[in-house]
Amino acid sequence: MFAILRKRRNPLIRIAAVMSAFWVAACDPNAMTGSGSGQRIDTSKPVPVALLLPGGSGNSGDETLARSLKQAADLAISDLDGVKIDLRVYNTGASPDQAAAMATKAVDEGAKIILGPVFAQSANAVGRAVAPRDVNVLSFSNNTSIAGGNVFVLGPTFENTANRLVRYAARTGKRNILVVHEQNTAGQAGAQAIQNAISGSGASLAGTMSYPFSQQGVINAAGQIADRAKADDVDAVFMTADTAGALPLLSQLLPERGVDTSQKKFMGLTRWDIPQATLSLPGLQGGWFATPDPNLNAQFRARYQAAFGEAPSPISGLAYDGIAAIGALVKSGNPNALSKSGLTQRSGFVGVNGVFRLRSDGTNERGLAVAQVANGQVQVIDPAPRSFSGAGF
C-alpha cells in the first residue's frame, strides 16, 4: 500500500483494503477430491452448519470482521421461514492449518456444510481437509483460483465484475478498451479477467499497460499509459487498481497528462464507493464501476445497524447470503439439497445484495448494477438484474 494523493497532493487517509484482503496468491484446488454429492440432511430437524470465522488471531481487525460475519449470519437465520439452522461457530485464527483443524472438528461434530472461512489460503486448506468427507465449503473468499471441487467462493469476483462492465461498455459504444493493471498477483489476475470478458463480449482489446506496485512506479509509468489512452483507437480505460493502491494516483495523473475523461471512459474493477471519499476524486467523475443493488444493500445496512448498533463490515453480507442459500435449499425438503447439484441450481438465490448463483466450477455470478460517479455521488445508470433470465448477464 502506498500514499494516496489528491489533486493538490494532499494525502487521503490510508485505507485498509477490506474488499481485497481475502484475495491472496493462488492455491491448488486440483488436489481436492470428493464426489460433490454433499452430506445428506434430515430437513425435519435443525441442519448443522459450521461457520468458520477469523477470530482468535489476536488481530483486532479480524475480531471485528468475525463479529460482523456472525451477526449477519444470525440476521439471516432470523429471516428464514420455516427452516431451522443449527449454526456452530469455529474460530480459525490466522493459520490455514488451524482452519483445516477446525473444519475437521466441525465435521466430526456433525456439520453438514461449511460456511467460511474468509482468507483464500485457509479456504483452500479447509476444502482439502473435508473433501474426503464429502462436505461442501461456501467460502467468503473472492479468489477464483481456489474454487473447484468442494469449494465455492461467495465473494465478488473479478470475472463477474469484468463481464458486467465490459458488456455494458460494448452495448453503449465504448468498445475499444485499454487495460491498465498493477504488476502484482491481484493486478495480473484482474487484467486476465478483463481480457477474458472482452473476448466474449463484442468489445476489442486496445492493449494492456502495467506499472510497478509503488507510488514511484505509478508516477514513472503514467506518461506512457496516458499516451496510449489518448490514442484514437481507445474508448475506455479499465483499471484494476483499488483505493488502497494506485487508483487515486492514476485518476489524478492521467488527466494531468492530457487524458480527456469526457472522451475516454474510466472503468474500475473495484468498488469506487468504498470508502466514500473515493467518490470525490476529480479524475473519477463520470467513471463507471459495478456495485450490488444499492437499494438492497442500503436496506441490509439499516437493518443490521438497528439490530446490532453498529455498521456491518463490507463483506458481512456474504454470511447472510450463505445462510440464505442454505436455508432455501433446506426448505425444499430434499435430503440431497446441499449437494453440488443443489448448490448450483440455475435459478440461483436472493441475498442482501441481490440475486446470485454458484457455478459448477466453484465460482459465482451476481446481479450487479453499473454505477457512474456523478458530482461525488453514486448514480446507477444500468440497474442490477433481479433474476437470471433478464438483461445484465
GROMACS .gro file of C-alpha atoms in nm:
model
  393
    1MET     CA    1   0.000   0.000   0.000
    2PHE     CA    2   0.137   0.342  -0.084
    3ALA     CA    3   0.044   0.703  -0.030
    4ILE     CA    4  -0.282   0.819  -0.186
    5LEU     CA    5  -0.275   1.166  -0.334
    6ARG     CA    6  -0.545   1.416  -0.422
    7LYS     CA    7  -0.531   1.684  -0.688
    8ARG     CA    8  -0.335   1.921  -0.464
    9ARG     CA    9  -0.110   1.643  -0.336
   10ASN     CA   10  -0.293   1.635  -0.002
   11PRO     CA   11  -0.284   1.273   0.120
   12LEU     CA   12  -0.607   1.093   0.195
   13ILE     CA   13  -0.621   0.859   0.488
   14ARG     CA   14  -0.468   0.522   0.412
   15ILE     CA   15  -0.749   0.276   0.358
   16ALA     CA   16  -0.744  -0.085   0.474
   17ALA     CA   17  -0.824  -0.290   0.168
   18VAL     CA   18  -1.116  -0.477   0.323
   19MET     CA   19  -1.268  -0.575  -0.010
   20SER     CA   20  -0.945  -0.727  -0.139
   21ALA     CA   21  -0.790  -0.857   0.182
   22PHE     CA   22  -0.932  -1.201   0.118
   23TRP     CA   23  -0.764  -1.223  -0.225
   24VAL     CA   24  -0.423  -1.389  -0.190
   25ALA     CA   25  -0.181  -1.582  -0.403
   26ALA     CA   26  -0.319  -1.875  -0.595
   27CYS     CA   27  -0.362  -2.214  -0.432
   28ASP     CA   28  -0.425  -2.553  -0.584
   29PRO     CA   29  -0.787  -2.666  -0.597
   30ASN     CA   30  -0.694  -2.964  -0.811
   31ALA     CA   31  -0.575  -3.150  -0.501
   32MET     CA   32  -0.932  -3.162  -0.373
   33THR     CA   33  -1.136  -3.475  -0.411
   34GLY     CA   34  -1.485  -3.580  -0.314
   35SER     CA   35  -1.782  -3.662  -0.531
   36GLY     CA   36  -1.961  -3.333  -0.470
   37SER     CA   37  -2.274  -3.521  -0.362
   38GLY     CA   38  -2.254  -3.344  -0.027
   39GLN     CA   39  -2.384  -3.459   0.308
   40ARG     CA   40  -2.740  -3.592   0.328
   41ILE     CA   41  -2.959  -3.395   0.564
   42ASP     CA   42  -3.275  -3.452   0.764
   43THR     CA   43  -3.483  -3.147   0.677
   44SER     CA   44  -3.727  -3.218   0.960
   45LYS     CA   45  -3.456  -3.130   1.213
   46PRO     CA   46  -3.224  -2.829   1.254
   47VAL     CA   47  -2.944  -2.865   0.999
   48PRO     CA   48  -2.594  -2.831   1.150
   49VAL     CA   49  -2.397  -2.561   0.968
   50ALA     CA   50  -2.037  -2.473   1.062
   51LEU     CA   51  -1.943  -2.105   1.042
   52LEU     CA   52  -1.565  -2.062   1.021
   53LEU     CA   53  -1.453  -1.714   1.128
   54PRO     CA   54  -1.114  -1.537   1.154
   55GLY     CA   55  -1.150  -1.490   1.531
   56GLY     CA   56  -0.870  -1.588   1.765
   57SER     CA   57  -0.589  -1.443   1.554
   58GLY     CA   58  -0.508  -1.166   1.801
   59ASN     CA   59  -0.569  -0.908   1.529
   60SER     CA   60  -0.839  -0.656   1.622
   61GLY     CA   61  -0.946  -0.621   1.260
   62ASP     CA   62  -1.000  -0.995   1.230
   63GLU     CA   63  -1.203  -0.996   1.551
   64THR     CA   64  -1.424  -0.714   1.424
   65LEU     CA   65  -1.474  -0.893   1.093
   66ALA     CA   66  -1.556  -1.219   1.272
   67ARG     CA   67  -1.821  -1.047   1.483
   68SER     CA   68  -1.975  -0.880   1.180
   69LEU     CA   69  -1.996  -1.204   0.983
   70LYS     CA   70  -2.151  -1.387   1.278
   71GLN     CA   71  -2.411  -1.115   1.331
   72ALA     CA   72  -2.501  -1.112   0.961
   73ALA     CA   73  -2.547  -1.490   0.972
   74ASP     CA   74  -2.770  -1.452   1.278
   75LEU     CA   75  -2.978  -1.191   1.096
   76ALA     CA   76  -3.020  -1.429   0.802
   77ILE     CA   77  -3.129  -1.713   1.028
   78SER     CA   78  -3.393  -1.488   1.183
   79ASP     CA   79  -3.531  -1.424   0.834
   80LEU     CA   80  -3.568  -1.791   0.740
   81ASP     CA   81  -3.928  -1.902   0.707
   82GLY     CA   82  -3.993  -2.247   0.848
   83VAL     CA   83  -3.629  -2.356   0.827
   84LYS     CA   84  -3.415  -2.443   1.128
   85ILE     CA   85  -3.039  -2.397   1.112
   86ASP     CA   86  -2.811  -2.516   1.391
   87LEU     CA   87  -2.528  -2.264   1.347
   88ARG     CA   88  -2.199  -2.367   1.506
   89VAL     CA   89  -1.912  -2.118   1.522
   90TYR     CA   90  -1.544  -2.213   1.494
   91ASN     CA   91  -1.254  -1.966   1.508
   92THR     CA   92  -0.976  -2.029   1.257
   93GLY     CA   93  -0.728  -1.765   1.373
   94ALA     CA   94  -0.480  -1.659   1.106
   95SER     CA   95  -0.347  -2.005   1.025
   96PRO     CA   96  -0.461  -2.227   0.735
   97ASP     CA   97  -0.361  -2.527   0.946
   98GLN     CA   98  -0.589  -2.414   1.228
   99ALA     CA   99  -0.867  -2.352   0.976
  100ALA     CA  100  -0.829  -2.708   0.847
  101ALA     CA  101  -0.828  -2.845   1.202
  102MET     CA  102  -1.143  -2.652   1.292
  103ALA     CA  103  -1.316  -2.772   0.975
  104THR     CA  104  -1.230  -3.131   1.061
  105LYS     CA  105  -1.360  -3.079   1.414
  106ALA     CA  106  -1.681  -2.928   1.278
  107VAL     CA  107  -1.747  -3.227   1.053
  108ASP     CA  108  -1.662  -3.466   1.335
  109GLU     CA  109  -1.929  -3.285   1.539
  110GLY     CA  110  -2.190  -3.326   1.267
  111ALA     CA  111  -2.166  -3.022   1.036
  112LYS     CA  112  -2.331  -3.089   0.700
  113ILE     CA  113  -2.183  -2.789   0.520
  114ILE     CA  114  -1.920  -2.525   0.598
  115LEU     CA  115  -1.972  -2.150   0.562
  116GLY     CA  116  -1.640  -1.962   0.551
  117PRO     CA  117  -1.355  -1.908   0.610
  118VAL     CA  118  -1.254  -1.564   0.481
  119PHE     CA  119  -0.899  -1.589   0.352
  120ALA     CA  120  -0.816  -1.787   0.041
  121GLN     CA  121  -0.532  -1.996   0.179
  122SER     CA  122  -0.745  -2.100   0.474
  123ALA     CA  123  -1.040  -2.179   0.248
  124ASN     CA  124  -0.813  -2.392   0.032
  125ALA     CA  125  -0.687  -2.579   0.339
  126VAL     CA  126  -1.042  -2.634   0.464
  127GLY     CA  127  -1.153  -2.768   0.127
  128ARG     CA  128  -0.869  -3.019   0.124
  129ALA     CA  129  -0.939  -3.127   0.481
  130VAL     CA  130  -1.308  -3.205   0.435
  131ALA     CA  131  -1.317  -3.318   0.071
  132PRO     CA  132  -1.273  -3.686   0.167
  133ARG     CA  133  -1.577  -3.645   0.395
  134ASP     CA  134  -1.784  -3.514   0.102
  135VAL     CA  135  -1.859  -3.182   0.271
  136ASN     CA  136  -1.904  -2.870   0.059
  137VAL     CA  137  -1.750  -2.536   0.156
  138LEU     CA  138  -1.902  -2.193   0.085
  139SER     CA  139  -1.602  -1.969   0.147
  140PHE     CA  140  -1.607  -1.592   0.184
  141SER     CA  141  -1.307  -1.559  -0.047
  142ASN     CA  142  -1.327  -1.393  -0.388
  143ASN     CA  143  -1.020  -1.575  -0.523
  144THR     CA  144  -1.138  -1.797  -0.806
  145SER     CA  145  -0.807  -1.984  -0.815
  146ILE     CA  146  -0.919  -2.182  -0.509
  147ALA     CA  147  -1.264  -2.256  -0.649
  148GLY     CA  148  -1.348  -2.605  -0.763
  149GLY     CA  149  -1.407  -2.949  -0.623
  150ASN     CA  150  -1.594  -2.900  -0.298
  151VAL     CA  151  -1.500  -2.531  -0.258
  152PHE     CA  152  -1.719  -2.242  -0.371
  153VAL     CA  153  -1.635  -1.872  -0.341
  154LEU     CA  154  -1.909  -1.631  -0.236
  155GLY     CA  155  -1.702  -1.313  -0.267
  156PRO     CA  156  -1.742  -1.074  -0.562
  157THR     CA  157  -1.509  -1.197  -0.834
  158PHE     CA  158  -1.300  -1.010  -1.087
  159GLU     CA  159  -1.460  -1.218  -1.363
  160ASN     CA  160  -1.816  -1.127  -1.267
  161THR     CA  161  -1.736  -0.757  -1.242
  162ALA     CA  162  -1.537  -0.754  -1.566
  163ASN     CA  163  -1.813  -0.930  -1.758
  164ARG     CA  164  -2.079  -0.688  -1.636
  165LEU     CA  165  -1.883  -0.374  -1.716
  166VAL     CA  166  -1.738  -0.488  -2.049
  167ARG     CA  167  -2.076  -0.599  -2.182
  168TYR     CA  168  -2.232  -0.270  -2.081
  169ALA     CA  169  -1.944  -0.077  -2.238
  170ALA     CA  170  -1.976  -0.267  -2.565
  171ARG     CA  171  -2.350  -0.212  -2.568
  172THR     CA  172  -2.310   0.163  -2.521
  173GLY     CA  173  -2.037   0.220  -2.777
  174LYS     CA  174  -1.723   0.206  -2.561
  175ARG     CA  175  -1.587  -0.096  -2.744
  176ASN     CA  176  -1.210  -0.037  -2.760
  177ILE     CA  177  -1.081  -0.098  -2.408
  178LEU     CA  178  -0.731  -0.036  -2.272
  179VAL     CA  179  -0.648  -0.245  -1.966
  180VAL     CA  180  -0.426  -0.085  -1.700
  181HIS     CA  181  -0.304  -0.303  -1.413
  182GLU     CA  182  -0.050  -0.323  -1.132
  183GLN     CA  183   0.240  -0.565  -1.158
  184ASN     CA  184   0.136  -0.799  -0.879
  185THR     CA  185  -0.069  -1.117  -0.847
  186ALA     CA  186  -0.404  -0.947  -0.800
  187GLY     CA  187  -0.338  -0.699  -1.079
  188GLN     CA  188  -0.242  -0.969  -1.324
  189ALA     CA  189  -0.545  -1.180  -1.231
  190GLY     CA  190  -0.770  -0.877  -1.273
  191ALA     CA  191  -0.621  -0.794  -1.611
  192GLN     CA  192  -0.675  -1.151  -1.728
  193ALA     CA  193  -1.038  -1.140  -1.614
  194ILE     CA  194  -1.094  -0.821  -1.815
  195GLN     CA  195  -0.928  -0.965  -2.124
  196ASN     CA  196  -1.141  -1.278  -2.099
  197ALA     CA  197  -1.453  -1.063  -2.067
  198ILE     CA  198  -1.354  -0.860  -2.372
  199SER     CA  199  -1.302  -1.171  -2.585
  200GLY     CA  200  -1.661  -1.281  -2.535
  201SER     CA  201  -1.844  -0.951  -2.549
  202GLY     CA  202  -1.812  -0.786  -2.885
  203ALA     CA  203  -1.563  -0.536  -2.742
  204SER     CA  204  -1.199  -0.513  -2.852
  205LEU     CA  205  -0.878  -0.512  -2.652
  206ALA     CA  206  -0.691  -0.189  -2.727
  207GLY     CA  207  -0.387  -0.311  -2.536
  208THR     CA  208  -0.258  -0.360  -2.183
  209MET     CA  209  -0.037  -0.130  -1.978
  210SER     CA  210   0.112  -0.204  -1.637
  211TYR     CA  211   0.308  -0.034  -1.363
  212PRO     CA  212   0.513  -0.143  -1.059
  213PHE     CA  213   0.310  -0.152  -0.740
  214SER     CA  214   0.462   0.154  -0.579
  215GLN     CA  215   0.396   0.525  -0.582
  216GLN     CA  216   0.709   0.599  -0.782
  217GLY     CA  217   0.626   0.315  -1.017
  218VAL     CA  218   0.289   0.470  -1.097
  219ILE     CA  219   0.444   0.814  -1.145
  220ASN     CA  220   0.708   0.677  -1.381
  221ALA     CA  221   0.456   0.481  -1.587
  222ALA     CA  222   0.182   0.745  -1.603
  223GLY     CA  223   0.320   0.922  -1.908
  224GLN     CA  224   0.326   0.612  -2.126
  225ILE     CA  225  -0.014   0.499  -2.005
  226ALA     CA  226  -0.159   0.843  -2.082
  227ASP     CA  227  -0.007   0.849  -2.430
  228ARG     CA  228  -0.167   0.513  -2.511
  229ALA     CA  229  -0.500   0.616  -2.359
  230LYS     CA  230  -0.512   0.931  -2.574
  231ALA     CA  231  -0.489   0.732  -2.898
  232ASP     CA  232  -0.788   0.736  -3.131
  233ASP     CA  233  -0.840   0.361  -3.103
  234VAL     CA  234  -0.910   0.375  -2.727
  235ASP     CA  235  -1.263   0.441  -2.599
  236ALA     CA  236  -1.222   0.334  -2.237
  237VAL     CA  237  -0.952   0.273  -1.976
  238PHE     CA  238  -1.030  -0.023  -1.750
  239MET     CA  239  -0.821  -0.008  -1.429
  240THR     CA  240  -0.769  -0.291  -1.181
  241ALA     CA  241  -0.642  -0.060  -0.904
  242ASP     CA  242  -0.827  -0.002  -0.579
  243THR     CA  243  -0.840   0.292  -0.341
  244ALA     CA  244  -0.579   0.142  -0.110
  245GLY     CA  245  -0.338   0.128  -0.401
  246ALA     CA  246  -0.292   0.323  -0.722
  247LEU     CA  247  -0.646   0.432  -0.812
  248PRO     CA  248  -0.633   0.785  -0.663
  249LEU     CA  249  -0.290   0.849  -0.812
  250LEU     CA  250  -0.381   0.715  -1.157
  251SER     CA  251  -0.705   0.913  -1.164
  252GLN     CA  252  -0.502   1.225  -1.088
  253LEU     CA  253  -0.201   1.174  -1.315
  254LEU     CA  254  -0.371   1.053  -1.633
  255PRO     CA  255  -0.590   1.365  -1.671
  256GLU     CA  256  -0.290   1.582  -1.580
  257ARG     CA  257  -0.108   1.420  -1.871
  258GLY     CA  258  -0.385   1.501  -2.117
  259VAL     CA  259  -0.636   1.215  -2.099
  260ASP     CA  260  -0.981   1.364  -2.156
  261THR     CA  261  -1.213   1.170  -1.929
  262SER     CA  262  -1.518   1.302  -2.113
  263GLN     CA  263  -1.398   1.107  -2.418
  264LYS     CA  264  -1.204   0.820  -2.259
  265LYS     CA  265  -1.432   0.644  -2.012
  266PHE     CA  266  -1.257   0.537  -1.691
  267MET     CA  267  -1.380   0.199  -1.563
  268GLY     CA  268  -1.290   0.022  -1.240
  269LEU     CA  269  -1.265  -0.342  -1.137
  270THR     CA  270  -1.307  -0.249  -0.771
  271ARG     CA  271  -1.579  -0.071  -0.573
  272TRP     CA  272  -1.527   0.305  -0.602
  273ASP     CA  273  -1.779   0.378  -0.326
  274ILE     CA  274  -1.568   0.208  -0.055
  275PRO     CA  275  -1.459   0.427   0.110
  276GLN     CA  276  -1.696   0.710   0.027
  277ALA     CA  277  -1.403   0.954  -0.003
  278THR     CA  278  -1.306   0.786  -0.332
  279LEU     CA  279  -1.617   0.929  -0.497
  280SER     CA  280  -1.483   1.283  -0.451
  281LEU     CA  281  -1.168   1.225  -0.657
  282PRO     CA  282  -1.188   1.464  -0.956
  283GLY     CA  283  -1.044   1.216  -1.206
  284LEU     CA  284  -1.313   0.958  -1.137
  285GLN     CA  285  -1.609   1.186  -1.210
  286GLY     CA  286  -1.804   1.028  -1.494
  287GLY     CA  287  -1.629   0.694  -1.446
  288TRP     CA  288  -1.803   0.357  -1.419
  289PHE     CA  289  -1.782   0.076  -1.167
  290ALA     CA  290  -2.002  -0.221  -1.076
  291THR     CA  291  -2.188  -0.249  -0.748
  292PRO     CA  292  -2.452  -0.467  -0.587
  293ASP     CA  293  -2.803  -0.323  -0.595
  294PRO     CA  294  -2.760  -0.004  -0.385
  295ASN     CA  295  -3.117  -0.010  -0.256
  296LEU     CA  296  -3.098  -0.367  -0.130
  297ASN     CA  297  -2.756  -0.303   0.020
  298ALA     CA  298  -2.886   0.007   0.199
  299GLN     CA  299  -3.177  -0.192   0.341
  300PHE     CA  300  -2.938  -0.454   0.478
  301ARG     CA  301  -2.712  -0.194   0.633
  302ALA     CA  302  -3.007  -0.022   0.801
  303ARG     CA  303  -3.145  -0.349   0.939
  304TYR     CA  304  -2.802  -0.456   1.061
  305GLN     CA  305  -2.742  -0.119   1.230
  306ALA     CA  306  -3.079  -0.137   1.401
  307ALA     CA  307  -3.021  -0.493   1.521
  308PHE     CA  308  -2.663  -0.463   1.642
  309GLY     CA  309  -2.594  -0.093   1.694
  310GLU     CA  310  -2.303  -0.078   1.451
  311ALA     CA  311  -2.239  -0.076   1.078
  312PRO     CA  312  -2.170  -0.408   0.906
  313SER     CA  313  -1.835  -0.498   0.755
  314PRO     CA  314  -1.825  -0.451   0.376
  315ILE     CA  315  -1.819  -0.830   0.331
  316SER     CA  316  -2.058  -0.932   0.610
  317GLY     CA  317  -2.340  -0.965   0.357
  318LEU     CA  318  -2.165  -1.278   0.230
  319ALA     CA  319  -2.251  -1.455   0.554
  320TYR     CA  320  -2.613  -1.355   0.512
  321ASP     CA  321  -2.609  -1.479   0.152
  322GLY     CA  322  -2.459  -1.812   0.250
  323ILE     CA  323  -2.727  -1.875   0.513
  324ALA     CA  324  -2.998  -1.757   0.272
  325ALA     CA  325  -2.881  -2.009   0.010
  326ILE     CA  326  -2.856  -2.293   0.259
  327GLY     CA  327  -3.198  -2.206   0.401
  328ALA     CA  328  -3.361  -2.201   0.059
  329LEU     CA  329  -3.217  -2.541  -0.023
  330VAL     CA  330  -3.314  -2.696   0.311
  331LYS     CA  331  -3.669  -2.565   0.266
  332SER     CA  332  -3.701  -2.777  -0.049
  333GLY     CA  333  -3.714  -3.085   0.172
  334ASN     CA  334  -3.463  -3.268  -0.046
  335PRO     CA  335  -3.219  -3.473   0.166
  336ASN     CA  336  -2.955  -3.408  -0.103
  337ALA     CA  337  -3.019  -3.033  -0.107
  338LEU     CA  338  -2.662  -2.947  -0.004
  339SER     CA  339  -2.505  -3.143  -0.288
  340LYS     CA  340  -2.315  -2.972  -0.566
  341SER     CA  341  -2.615  -3.001  -0.798
  342GLY     CA  342  -2.835  -2.834  -0.538
  343LEU     CA  343  -2.592  -2.555  -0.467
  344THR     CA  344  -2.553  -2.481  -0.838
  345GLN     CA  345  -2.921  -2.464  -0.926
  346ARG     CA  346  -2.961  -2.241  -1.230
  347SER     CA  347  -3.222  -2.010  -1.077
  348GLY     CA  348  -2.979  -1.915  -0.800
  349PHE     CA  349  -3.068  -1.740  -0.475
  350VAL     CA  350  -3.162  -1.399  -0.341
  351GLY     CA  351  -2.932  -1.233  -0.087
  352VAL     CA  352  -2.888  -0.893   0.069
  353ASN     CA  353  -2.704  -0.765  -0.238
  354GLY     CA  354  -2.938  -0.913  -0.498
  355VAL     CA  355  -2.951  -1.234  -0.698
  356PHE     CA  356  -2.655  -1.468  -0.709
  357ARG     CA  357  -2.580  -1.822  -0.813
  358LEU     CA  358  -2.297  -2.067  -0.767
  359ARG     CA  359  -2.139  -2.226  -1.070
  360SER     CA  360  -2.019  -2.582  -1.111
  361ASP     CA  361  -1.657  -2.462  -1.126
  362GLY     CA  362  -1.691  -2.317  -0.776
  363THR     CA  363  -1.714  -1.952  -0.885
  364ASN     CA  364  -2.022  -1.734  -0.859
  365GLU     CA  365  -2.229  -1.496  -1.066
  366ARG     CA  366  -2.401  -1.195  -0.910
  367GLY     CA  367  -2.651  -0.947  -1.039
  368LEU     CA  368  -2.463  -0.615  -1.041
  369ALA     CA  369  -2.562  -0.260  -1.123
  370VAL     CA  370  -2.345  -0.035  -1.335
  371ALA     CA  371  -2.285   0.291  -1.150
  372GLN     CA  372  -2.137   0.622  -1.257
  373VAL     CA  373  -1.960   0.871  -1.033
  374ALA     CA  374  -2.153   1.197  -1.067
  375ASN     CA  375  -2.061   1.502  -0.858
  376GLY     CA  376  -1.919   1.282  -0.585
  377GLN     CA  377  -2.228   1.059  -0.572
  378VAL     CA  378  -2.319   0.712  -0.698
  379GLN     CA  379  -2.559   0.725  -0.992
  380VAL     CA  380  -2.695   0.392  -1.116
  381ILE     CA  381  -2.702   0.401  -1.495
  382ASP     CA  382  -2.793   0.035  -1.555
  383PRO     CA  383  -2.986  -0.136  -1.272
  384ALA     CA  384  -2.891  -0.472  -1.129
  385PRO     CA  385  -3.097  -0.756  -1.276
  386ARG     CA  386  -3.347  -0.914  -1.036
  387SER     CA  387  -3.331  -1.260  -1.194
  388PHE     CA  388  -3.102  -1.462  -1.416
  389SER     CA  389  -3.346  -1.453  -1.706
  390GLY     CA  390  -3.311  -1.078  -1.762
  391ALA     CA  391  -3.052  -0.846  -1.909
  392GLY     CA  392  -2.722  -0.786  -1.735
  393PHE     CA  393  -2.567  -1.131  -1.776
   0.00000   0.00000   0.00000
